[in-house]
Structure formats: structure tokens, C-alpha cells
Tab-separated table of C-alpha atoms and ligand atoms in Angstrom:
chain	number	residue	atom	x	y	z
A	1	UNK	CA	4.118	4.836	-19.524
A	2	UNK	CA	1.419	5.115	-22.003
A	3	UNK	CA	-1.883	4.492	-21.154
A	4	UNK	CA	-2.711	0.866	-22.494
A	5	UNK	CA	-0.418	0.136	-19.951
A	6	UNK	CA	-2.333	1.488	-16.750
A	7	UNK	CA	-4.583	-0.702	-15.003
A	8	UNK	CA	-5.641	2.567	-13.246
A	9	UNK	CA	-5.771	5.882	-14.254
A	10	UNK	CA	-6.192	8.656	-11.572
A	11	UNK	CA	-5.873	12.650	-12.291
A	12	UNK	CA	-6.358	15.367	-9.826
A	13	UNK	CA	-8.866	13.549	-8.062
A	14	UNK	CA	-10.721	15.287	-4.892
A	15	UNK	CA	-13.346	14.523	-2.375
A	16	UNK	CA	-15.035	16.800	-0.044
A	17	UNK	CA	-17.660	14.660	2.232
A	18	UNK	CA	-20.246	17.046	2.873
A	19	UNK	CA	-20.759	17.884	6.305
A	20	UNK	CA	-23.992	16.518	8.000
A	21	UNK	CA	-25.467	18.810	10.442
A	22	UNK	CA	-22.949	20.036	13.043
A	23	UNK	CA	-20.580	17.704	11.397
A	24	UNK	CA	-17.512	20.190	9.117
A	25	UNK	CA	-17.603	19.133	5.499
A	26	UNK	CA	-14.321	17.430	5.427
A	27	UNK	CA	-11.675	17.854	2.559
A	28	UNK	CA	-11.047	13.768	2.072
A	29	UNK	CA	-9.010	14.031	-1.048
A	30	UNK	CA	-7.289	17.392	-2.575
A	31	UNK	CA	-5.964	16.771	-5.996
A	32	UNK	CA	-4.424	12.739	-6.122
A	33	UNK	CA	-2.450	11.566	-9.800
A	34	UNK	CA	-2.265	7.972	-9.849
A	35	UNK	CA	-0.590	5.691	-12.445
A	36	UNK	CA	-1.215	1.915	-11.635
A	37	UNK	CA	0.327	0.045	-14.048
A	38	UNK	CA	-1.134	-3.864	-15.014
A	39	UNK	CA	0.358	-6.496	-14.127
A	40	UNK	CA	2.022	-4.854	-10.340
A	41	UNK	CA	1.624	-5.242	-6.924
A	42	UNK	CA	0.534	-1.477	-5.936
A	43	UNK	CA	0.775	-0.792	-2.439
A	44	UNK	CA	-1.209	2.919	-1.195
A	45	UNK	CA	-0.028	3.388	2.183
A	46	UNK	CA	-1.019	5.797	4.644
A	47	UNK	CA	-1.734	6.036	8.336
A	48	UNK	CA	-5.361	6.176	9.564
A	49	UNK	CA	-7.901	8.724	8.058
A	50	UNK	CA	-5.142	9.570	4.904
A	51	UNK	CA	-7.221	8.795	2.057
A	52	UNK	CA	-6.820	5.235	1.389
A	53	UNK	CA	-10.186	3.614	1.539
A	54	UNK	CA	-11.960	6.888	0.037
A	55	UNK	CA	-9.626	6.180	-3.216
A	56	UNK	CA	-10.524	2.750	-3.287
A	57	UNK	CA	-14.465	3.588	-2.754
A	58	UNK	CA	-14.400	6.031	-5.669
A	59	UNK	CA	-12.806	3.698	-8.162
A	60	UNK	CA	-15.239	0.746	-6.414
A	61	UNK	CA	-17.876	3.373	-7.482
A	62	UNK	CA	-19.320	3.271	-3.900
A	63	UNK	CA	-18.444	6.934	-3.519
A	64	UNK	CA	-19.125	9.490	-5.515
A	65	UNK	CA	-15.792	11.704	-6.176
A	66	UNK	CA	-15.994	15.969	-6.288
A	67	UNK	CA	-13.586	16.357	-9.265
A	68	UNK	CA	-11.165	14.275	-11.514
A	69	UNK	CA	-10.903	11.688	-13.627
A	70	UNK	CA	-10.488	7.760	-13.097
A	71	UNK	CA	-10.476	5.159	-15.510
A	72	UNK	CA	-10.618	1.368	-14.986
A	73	UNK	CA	-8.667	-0.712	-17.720
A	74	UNK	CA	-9.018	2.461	-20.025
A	75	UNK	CA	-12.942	2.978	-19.002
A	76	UNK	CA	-13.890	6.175	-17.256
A	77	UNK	CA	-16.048	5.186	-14.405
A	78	UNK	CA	-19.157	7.962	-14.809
A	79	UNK	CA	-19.035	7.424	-18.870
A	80	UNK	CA	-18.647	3.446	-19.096
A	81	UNK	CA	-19.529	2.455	-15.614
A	82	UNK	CA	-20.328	-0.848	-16.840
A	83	UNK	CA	-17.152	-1.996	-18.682
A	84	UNK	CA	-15.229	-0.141	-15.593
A	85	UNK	CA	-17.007	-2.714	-12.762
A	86	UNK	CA	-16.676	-5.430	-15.424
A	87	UNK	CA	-12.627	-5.417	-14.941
A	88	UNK	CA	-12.725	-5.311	-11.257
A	89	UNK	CA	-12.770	-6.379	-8.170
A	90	UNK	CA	-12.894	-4.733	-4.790
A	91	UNK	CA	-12.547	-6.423	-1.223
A	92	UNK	CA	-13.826	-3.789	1.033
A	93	UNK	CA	-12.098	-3.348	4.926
A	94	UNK	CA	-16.045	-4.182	6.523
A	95	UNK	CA	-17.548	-7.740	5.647
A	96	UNK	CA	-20.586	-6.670	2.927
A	97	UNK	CA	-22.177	-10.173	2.866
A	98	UNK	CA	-25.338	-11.664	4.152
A	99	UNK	CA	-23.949	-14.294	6.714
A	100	UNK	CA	-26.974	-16.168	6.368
A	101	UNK	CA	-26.104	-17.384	3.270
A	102	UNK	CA	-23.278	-20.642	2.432
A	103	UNK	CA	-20.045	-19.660	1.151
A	104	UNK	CA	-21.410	-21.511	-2.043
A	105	UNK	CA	-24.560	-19.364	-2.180
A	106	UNK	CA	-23.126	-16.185	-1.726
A	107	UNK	CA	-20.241	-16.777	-4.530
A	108	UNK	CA	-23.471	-18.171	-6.624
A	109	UNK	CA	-25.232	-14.875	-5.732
A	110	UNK	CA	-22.309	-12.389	-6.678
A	111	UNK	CA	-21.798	-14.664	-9.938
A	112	UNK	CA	-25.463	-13.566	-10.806
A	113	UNK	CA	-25.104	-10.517	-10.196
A	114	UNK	CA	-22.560	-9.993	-12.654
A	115	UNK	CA	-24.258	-11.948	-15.002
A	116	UNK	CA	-22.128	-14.913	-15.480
A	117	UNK	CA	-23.883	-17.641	-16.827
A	118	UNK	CA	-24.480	-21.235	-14.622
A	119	UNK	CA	-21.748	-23.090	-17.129
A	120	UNK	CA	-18.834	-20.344	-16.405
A	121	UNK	CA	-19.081	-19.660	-12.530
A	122	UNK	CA	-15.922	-20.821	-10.817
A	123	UNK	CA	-17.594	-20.994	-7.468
A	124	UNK	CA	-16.131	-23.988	-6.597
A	125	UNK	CA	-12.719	-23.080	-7.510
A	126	UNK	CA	-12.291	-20.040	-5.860
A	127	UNK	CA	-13.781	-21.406	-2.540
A	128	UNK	CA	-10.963	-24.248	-2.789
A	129	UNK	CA	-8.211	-21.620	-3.739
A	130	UNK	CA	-9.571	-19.832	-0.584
A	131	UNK	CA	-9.464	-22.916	1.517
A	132	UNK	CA	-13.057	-23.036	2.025
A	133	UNK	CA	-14.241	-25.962	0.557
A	134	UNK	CA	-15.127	-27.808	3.673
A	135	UNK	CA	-17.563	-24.624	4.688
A	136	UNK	CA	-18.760	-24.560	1.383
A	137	UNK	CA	-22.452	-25.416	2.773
A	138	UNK	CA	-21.807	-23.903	6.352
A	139	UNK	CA	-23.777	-21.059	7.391
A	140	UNK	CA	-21.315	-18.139	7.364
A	141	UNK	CA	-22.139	-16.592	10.357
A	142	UNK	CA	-20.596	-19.427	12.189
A	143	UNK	CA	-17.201	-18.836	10.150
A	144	UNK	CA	-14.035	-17.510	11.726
A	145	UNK	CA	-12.935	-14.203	11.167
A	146	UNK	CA	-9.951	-15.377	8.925
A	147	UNK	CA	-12.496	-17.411	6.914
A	148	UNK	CA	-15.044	-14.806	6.454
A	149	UNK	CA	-12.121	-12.747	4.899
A	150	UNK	CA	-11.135	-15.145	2.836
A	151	UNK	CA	-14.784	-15.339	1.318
A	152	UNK	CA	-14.598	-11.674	0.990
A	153	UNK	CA	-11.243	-12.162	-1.353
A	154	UNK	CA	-13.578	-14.685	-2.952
A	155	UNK	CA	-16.351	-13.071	-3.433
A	156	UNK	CA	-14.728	-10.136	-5.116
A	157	UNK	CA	-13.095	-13.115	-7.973
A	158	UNK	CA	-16.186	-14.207	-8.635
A	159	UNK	CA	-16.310	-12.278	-12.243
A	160	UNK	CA	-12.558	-13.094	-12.644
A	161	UNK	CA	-11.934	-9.593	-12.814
A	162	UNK	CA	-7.751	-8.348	-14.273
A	163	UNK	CA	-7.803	-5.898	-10.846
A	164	UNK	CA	-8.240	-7.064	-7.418
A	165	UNK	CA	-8.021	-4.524	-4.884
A	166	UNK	CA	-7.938	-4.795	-1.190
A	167	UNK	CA	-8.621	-2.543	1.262
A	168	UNK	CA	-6.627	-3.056	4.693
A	169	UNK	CA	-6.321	-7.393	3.580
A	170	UNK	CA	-4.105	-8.097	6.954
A	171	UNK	CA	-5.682	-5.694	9.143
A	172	UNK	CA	-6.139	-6.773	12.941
A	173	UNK	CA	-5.811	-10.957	11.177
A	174	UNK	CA	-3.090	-13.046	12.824
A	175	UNK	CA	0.532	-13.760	11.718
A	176	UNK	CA	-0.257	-16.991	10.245
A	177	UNK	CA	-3.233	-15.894	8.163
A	178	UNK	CA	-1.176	-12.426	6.922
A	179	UNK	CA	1.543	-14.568	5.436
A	180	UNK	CA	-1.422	-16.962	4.052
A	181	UNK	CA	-2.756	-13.915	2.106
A	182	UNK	CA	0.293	-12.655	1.166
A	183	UNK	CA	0.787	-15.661	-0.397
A	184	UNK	CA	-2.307	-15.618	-2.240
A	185	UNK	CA	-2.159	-11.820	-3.753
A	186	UNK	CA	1.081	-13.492	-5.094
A	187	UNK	CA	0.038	-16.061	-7.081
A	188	UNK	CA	-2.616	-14.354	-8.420
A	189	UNK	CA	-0.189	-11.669	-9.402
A	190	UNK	CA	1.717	-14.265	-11.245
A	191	UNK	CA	-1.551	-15.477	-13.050
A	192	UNK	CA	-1.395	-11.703	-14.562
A	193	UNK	CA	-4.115	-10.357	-12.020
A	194	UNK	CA	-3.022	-6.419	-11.085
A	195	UNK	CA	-3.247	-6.028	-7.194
A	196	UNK	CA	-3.966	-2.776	-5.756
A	197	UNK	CA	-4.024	-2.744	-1.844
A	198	UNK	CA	-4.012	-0.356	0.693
A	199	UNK	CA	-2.405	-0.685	4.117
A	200	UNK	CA	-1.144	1.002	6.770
A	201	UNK	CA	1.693	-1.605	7.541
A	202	UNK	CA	5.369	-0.682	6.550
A	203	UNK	CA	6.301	-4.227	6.060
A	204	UNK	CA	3.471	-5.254	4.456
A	205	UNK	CA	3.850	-2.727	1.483
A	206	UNK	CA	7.653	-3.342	1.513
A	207	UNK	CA	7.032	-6.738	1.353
A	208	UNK	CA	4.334	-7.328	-1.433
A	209	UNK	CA	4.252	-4.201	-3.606
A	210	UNK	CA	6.460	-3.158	-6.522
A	211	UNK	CA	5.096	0.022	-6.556
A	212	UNK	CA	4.251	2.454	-3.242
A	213	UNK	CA	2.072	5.143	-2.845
A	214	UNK	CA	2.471	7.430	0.392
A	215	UNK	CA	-0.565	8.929	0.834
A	216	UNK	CA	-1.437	11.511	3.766
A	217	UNK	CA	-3.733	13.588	4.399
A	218	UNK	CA	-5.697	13.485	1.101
A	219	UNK	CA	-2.127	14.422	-0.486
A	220	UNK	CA	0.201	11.576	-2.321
A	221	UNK	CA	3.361	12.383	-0.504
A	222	UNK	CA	5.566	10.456	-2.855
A	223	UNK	CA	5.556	7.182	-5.503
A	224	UNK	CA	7.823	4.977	-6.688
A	225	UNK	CA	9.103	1.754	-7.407
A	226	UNK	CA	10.043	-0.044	-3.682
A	227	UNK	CA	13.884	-0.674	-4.564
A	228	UNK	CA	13.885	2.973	-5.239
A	229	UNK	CA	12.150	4.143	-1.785
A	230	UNK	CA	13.960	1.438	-0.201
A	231	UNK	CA	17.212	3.286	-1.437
A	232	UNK	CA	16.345	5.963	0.856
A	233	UNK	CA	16.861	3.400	3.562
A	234	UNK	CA	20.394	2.925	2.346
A	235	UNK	CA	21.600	5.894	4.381
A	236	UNK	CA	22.557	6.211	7.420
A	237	UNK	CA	24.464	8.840	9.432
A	238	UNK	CA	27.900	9.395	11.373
A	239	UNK	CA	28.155	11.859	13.788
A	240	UNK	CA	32.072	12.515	15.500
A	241	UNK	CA	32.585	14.867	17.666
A	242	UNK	CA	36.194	16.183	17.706
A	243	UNK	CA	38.484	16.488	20.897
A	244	UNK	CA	39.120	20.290	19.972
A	245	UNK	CA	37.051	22.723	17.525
A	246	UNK	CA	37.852	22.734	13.759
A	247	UNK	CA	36.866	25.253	11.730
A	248	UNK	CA	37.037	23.498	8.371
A	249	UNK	CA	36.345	20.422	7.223
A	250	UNK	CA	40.243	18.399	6.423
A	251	UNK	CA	39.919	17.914	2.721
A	252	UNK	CA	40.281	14.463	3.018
A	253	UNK	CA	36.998	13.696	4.146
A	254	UNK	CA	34.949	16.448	2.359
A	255	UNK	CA	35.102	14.079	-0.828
A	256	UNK	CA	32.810	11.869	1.316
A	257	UNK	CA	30.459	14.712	1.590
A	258	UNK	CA	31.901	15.353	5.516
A	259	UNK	CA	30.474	18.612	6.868
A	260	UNK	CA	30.488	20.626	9.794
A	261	UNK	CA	27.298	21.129	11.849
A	262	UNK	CA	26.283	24.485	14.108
A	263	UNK	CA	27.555	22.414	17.286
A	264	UNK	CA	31.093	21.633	15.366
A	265	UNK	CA	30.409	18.087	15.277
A	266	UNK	CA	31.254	16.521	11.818
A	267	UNK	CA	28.267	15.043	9.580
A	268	UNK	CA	28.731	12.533	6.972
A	269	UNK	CA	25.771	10.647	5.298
A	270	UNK	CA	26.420	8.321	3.587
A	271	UNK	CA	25.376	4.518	1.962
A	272	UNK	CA	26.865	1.287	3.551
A	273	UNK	CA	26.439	-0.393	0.395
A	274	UNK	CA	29.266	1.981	-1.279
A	275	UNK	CA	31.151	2.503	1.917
A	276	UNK	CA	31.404	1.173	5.758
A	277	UNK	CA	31.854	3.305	8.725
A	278	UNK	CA	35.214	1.306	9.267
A	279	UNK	CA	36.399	3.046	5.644
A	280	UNK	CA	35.297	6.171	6.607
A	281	UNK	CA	37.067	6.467	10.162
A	282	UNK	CA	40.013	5.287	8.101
A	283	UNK	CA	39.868	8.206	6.421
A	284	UNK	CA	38.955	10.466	9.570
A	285	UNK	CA	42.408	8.812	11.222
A	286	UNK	CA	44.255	10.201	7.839
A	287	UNK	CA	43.292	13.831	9.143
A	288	UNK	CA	44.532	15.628	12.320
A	289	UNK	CA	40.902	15.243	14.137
A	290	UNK	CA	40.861	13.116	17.202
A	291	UNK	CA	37.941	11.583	17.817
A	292	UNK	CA	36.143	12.424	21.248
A	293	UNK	CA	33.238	10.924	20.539
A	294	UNK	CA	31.193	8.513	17.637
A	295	UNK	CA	27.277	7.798	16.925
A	296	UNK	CA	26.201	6.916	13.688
A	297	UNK	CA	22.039	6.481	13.280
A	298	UNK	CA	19.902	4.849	10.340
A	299	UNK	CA	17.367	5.547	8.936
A	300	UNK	CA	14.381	3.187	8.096
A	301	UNK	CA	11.173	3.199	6.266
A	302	UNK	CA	9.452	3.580	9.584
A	303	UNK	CA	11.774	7.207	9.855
A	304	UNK	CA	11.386	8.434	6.187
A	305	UNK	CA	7.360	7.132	6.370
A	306	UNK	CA	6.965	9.155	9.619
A	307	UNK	CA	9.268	12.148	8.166
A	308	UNK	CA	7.028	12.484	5.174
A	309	UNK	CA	3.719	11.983	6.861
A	310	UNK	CA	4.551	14.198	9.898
A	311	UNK	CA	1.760	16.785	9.920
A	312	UNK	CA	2.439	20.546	9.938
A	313	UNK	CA	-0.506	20.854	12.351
A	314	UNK	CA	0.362	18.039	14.888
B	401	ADP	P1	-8.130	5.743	5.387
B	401	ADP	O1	-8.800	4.650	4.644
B	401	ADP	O2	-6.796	6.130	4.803
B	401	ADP	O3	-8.002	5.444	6.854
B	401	ADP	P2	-10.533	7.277	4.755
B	401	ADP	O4	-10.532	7.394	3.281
B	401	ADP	O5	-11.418	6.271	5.380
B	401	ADP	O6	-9.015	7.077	5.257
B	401	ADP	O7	-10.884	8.693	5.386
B	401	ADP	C1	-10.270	9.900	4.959
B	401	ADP	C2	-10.902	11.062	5.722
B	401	ADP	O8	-12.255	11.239	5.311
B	401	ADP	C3	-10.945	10.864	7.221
B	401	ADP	O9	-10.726	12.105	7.838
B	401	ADP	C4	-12.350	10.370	7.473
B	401	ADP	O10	-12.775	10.734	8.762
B	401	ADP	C5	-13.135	11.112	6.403
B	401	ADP	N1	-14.317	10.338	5.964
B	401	ADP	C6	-14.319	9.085	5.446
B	401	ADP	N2	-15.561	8.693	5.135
B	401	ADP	C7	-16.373	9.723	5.444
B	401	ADP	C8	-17.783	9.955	5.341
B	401	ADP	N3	-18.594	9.018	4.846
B	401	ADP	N4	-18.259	11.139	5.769
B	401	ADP	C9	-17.439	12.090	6.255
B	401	ADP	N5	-16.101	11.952	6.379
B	401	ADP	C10	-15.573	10.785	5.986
B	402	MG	MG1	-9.425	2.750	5.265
């Protein structure tokens, strides 16, 4: 992928936050490549404390980063800060707005700040494509929690920005609201806009994202396309235990990648979409074994996200 086609552009990037008094500095970050390409759904998922929302605060150019590069729509952020905050937009996990203002005002406010002129603010678009025009002159303290996020997504569109990216969009927000959301990081995907968000929900990034990150501690654990880490799901496991010990595998299933295991039980992984566990017993009853006893066991994204993230120190 060359890099006109990268909406963002990470290399070796690395954070240490420095300790404050009695506090350790802590190693947030230790070396992350990232290649988001325009016009996807990018999902970074990690549990809690991974990495996610220091990323995001870097390129939001609310944290300062150690070491690296990262570029914004082909501006580095230190060297063309400007251009770099010009082509996006960043809805932070915490609610950053003064709740004494409307909905109206604030998007008014964040429309100045960017310098859009009076004629060109979309203030009342993006509040009805939020479904807040009927608060539009409410005081938003008195909003509901789903609303006030929705002004958040707002207020982040305000400079119609080609990159939106949201930190945590669906955390602790109800089942109704979620799918809401989801809905609306879709359609602006189809309008061209390049979502990045981070979450630490399985089904959210399988759901949404083209593209998955697995980040954990400060480390990208793996990336790629979601058919291709949902491939991983498309293996599951047979287990048979045979009446009396073999000592080789019958040739007939050892072309199905059958092999023994250190208790003598026979092993075959394989993919129900090229074969069924009904085939492959066919092909056991084809041998002398005699089956004593059967499990087979899937895997999920749940078991490969935990098997990659699972800490060497836990
Ligand atoms: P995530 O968003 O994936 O939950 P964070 O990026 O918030 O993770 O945090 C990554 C690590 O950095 C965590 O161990 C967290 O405690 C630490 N951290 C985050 N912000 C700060 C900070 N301002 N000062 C010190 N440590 C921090
Ligand atoms: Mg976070």
C-alpha cells in the first residue's frame, strides 16, 4: 500500500508517561507500526490499559509521544500540526464540553475554533444527523448520557474532517443506542469518511471494522483484514480417544492432518467449511480404531483474542 493511500501513518511509535513522584514511569507504548488505510473501518482493540486511547491521544495531539513518526492524511503531526488537525476528528472516551452551553452553541463554538466561516458551518445538520435537533437550544447538562455522546460525535464533525476517530463509542451505552451508532459510523463510512475506533468489545470490532488491530500491552499483537482473523475462527478441534493404544497414526486419516498426542488420543484440526466432523469419523470408521470416546472444541475470537493477549506475567 503506498502511502497516498494511508489515512494514518504510524512507525515505531513509543510512549513512556513519566512517573510523578512515587508513581513508576510507565512504558505506555514500545514500538507500534500502523497502516490505516482511507476509506476503512479500522478497529484497535485491546483490553483495558493496552494502549488504545494513548494512540489515539498522540495522533489527537493531546499527548505528546517519546519516539516515532505519525502522519495525518500525509502530514506529520510535530512538522504540519496544522494541516494534520485540519483532516481530523477525534471523539474522546470522557465528555470535553462545557455543559452549560446548547448543543447549537457548542457546535457554533468548535466551528470557530477551526475557523470555519458563519456561511459554511453545518451546525444544524450534524445536530439533526445526530438526532438532536429538538435539544438544539437545551442546556446540555440536562441531556442524557446517550445524547451527550452523540454531541460528542458531533462536535468532533464540526470541520467535516476525512478521519473520525472514536475512542471506546459504545462503551457502558445501552443496546439500542450501540446499534444506533453503529449505524451512524456506517453511513459516514459510505460518504468516504475513514473511521478509526478503538474498543475493547469482540463483537463490536468484528462487526464494524474491515481492518483489526490487537493491541496489548503497548505491543500490536497482530493486524489484518477481519475475514482473514475471522479465518482463524474457522477451526475447530476433534479429539477421539481410542478403545486400545495405537502407536501410529492409520494413514488414512494422516492426510487430514490426524496426529497423535502425549496421552494417545488422536488430534485433528481442522475447518468445517472444507470438511464436517461427520466426513471425518467416516474416515476414522475406514481405519481399525474404535472409538472410546469423542469431543471436538472451537475456537472463537473470544479464544484466539484471549490466546494472543494472555500476559506472560499474569
Ligand atoms: P487503553 O485505552 O487501551 O485502556 P491507555 O492508553 O489509557 O489504555 O493506557 C495505557 C497504559 O498507560 C495504562 O497502563 C495506563 O495506566 C497508562 N497511562 C495512561 N495515561 C497515563 C498518564 N497520563 N500517566 C501515566 N500513565 C498513564
Ligand atoms: Mg482507553
Amino acid at each position: 500500500m503506498t502511502d497516498q493511500e494511508l489515512a494514518i501513518k504510524i512507525r515505531g511509535l513509543k510512549k513512556t508517561y513519566d512517573g510523578e513522584g512515587a508513581t513508576e514511569p510507565k512504558e505506555a507504548l514500545k514500538g507500534i507500526d500502523l497502516s490505516i488505510p482511507k476509506g476503512s473501518i479500522f478497529g484497535l482493540l485491546g483490553p483495558n490499559g493496552a494502549g488504545k486511547s494513548t494512540i489515539i491521544n498522540i495522533i489527537a495531539g493531546i499527548v505528546d509521544k517519546t519516539n516515532g513518526n505519525v502522519e495525518v492524511w500525509g502530514f506529520d503531526i510535530n512538522e504540519d500540526t496544522r494541516n494534520a488537525k485540519a483532516n481530523i476528528g477525534i471523539v474522546p472516551q470522557e465528555i470535553n464540553f462545557d455543559v452549560y452551553f446548547t448543543p447549537f452553541e457548542i457546535l457554533e463554538l468548535y466551528a470557530g475554533y477551526y475557523g470555519i466561516p458563519k456561511a459554511e458551518r453545518r451546525s444544524e445538520e450534524i445536530l439533526e444527523a445526530m438526532r438532536l435537533e429538538e435539544q438544539r437550544d437545551a442546556y446540555t447538562r440536562f441531556l442524557s448520557g446517550g445524547m451527550k455522546r452523540r454531541l460528542l460525535v458531533g462536535k468532533a464533525m464540526v470541520h467535516s474532517p476525512p478521519i473520525l476517530v472514536l475512542d471506546e463509542p459504545t462503551a457502558g451505552v445501552d443496546v439500542e443506542l450501540r446499534q444506533h451508532i453503529w449505524q451512524y459510523v456506517r453511513d459516514l463510512n459510505e460518504k468516504g469518511v475513514t473511521i478509526v475506533l478503538t474498543t475493547h468489545y469482540l463483537e463490536e470490532a468484528e462487526e464494524l471494522c474491515d481492518e483489526i488491530a490487537i493491541i496489548n500491552h503497548g505491543e500490536l499483537v497482530i493486524c489484518d483484514k477481519t475475514p482473514n482473523l475471522l479465518k482463524q475462527l474457522d477451526e475447530k478441534m476433534v479429539v477421539i480417544h481410542p478403545v486400545s493404544a495405537i502407536d501410529e497414526v492409520p494413514i488414512e486419516i494422516r492426510e487430514i492432518g490426524a496426529k497423535l498426542n502425549e496421552e494417545g488420543a488422536i488430534v485433528i484440526h481442522f475447518s468445517p467449511s472444507v470438511i464436517t466432523v461427520g466426513q471425518i469419523l467416516d474416515k476414522v470408521a475406514k481405519t481399525s480404531i474404535e472409538i472410546a470416546d469423542l469431543r471436538t472444541e472451537e475456537s472463537d475470537l473470544e479464544d484466539i483474542f484471549l490466546q494472543l493477549t494472555k500476559s506472560e506475567k499474569e
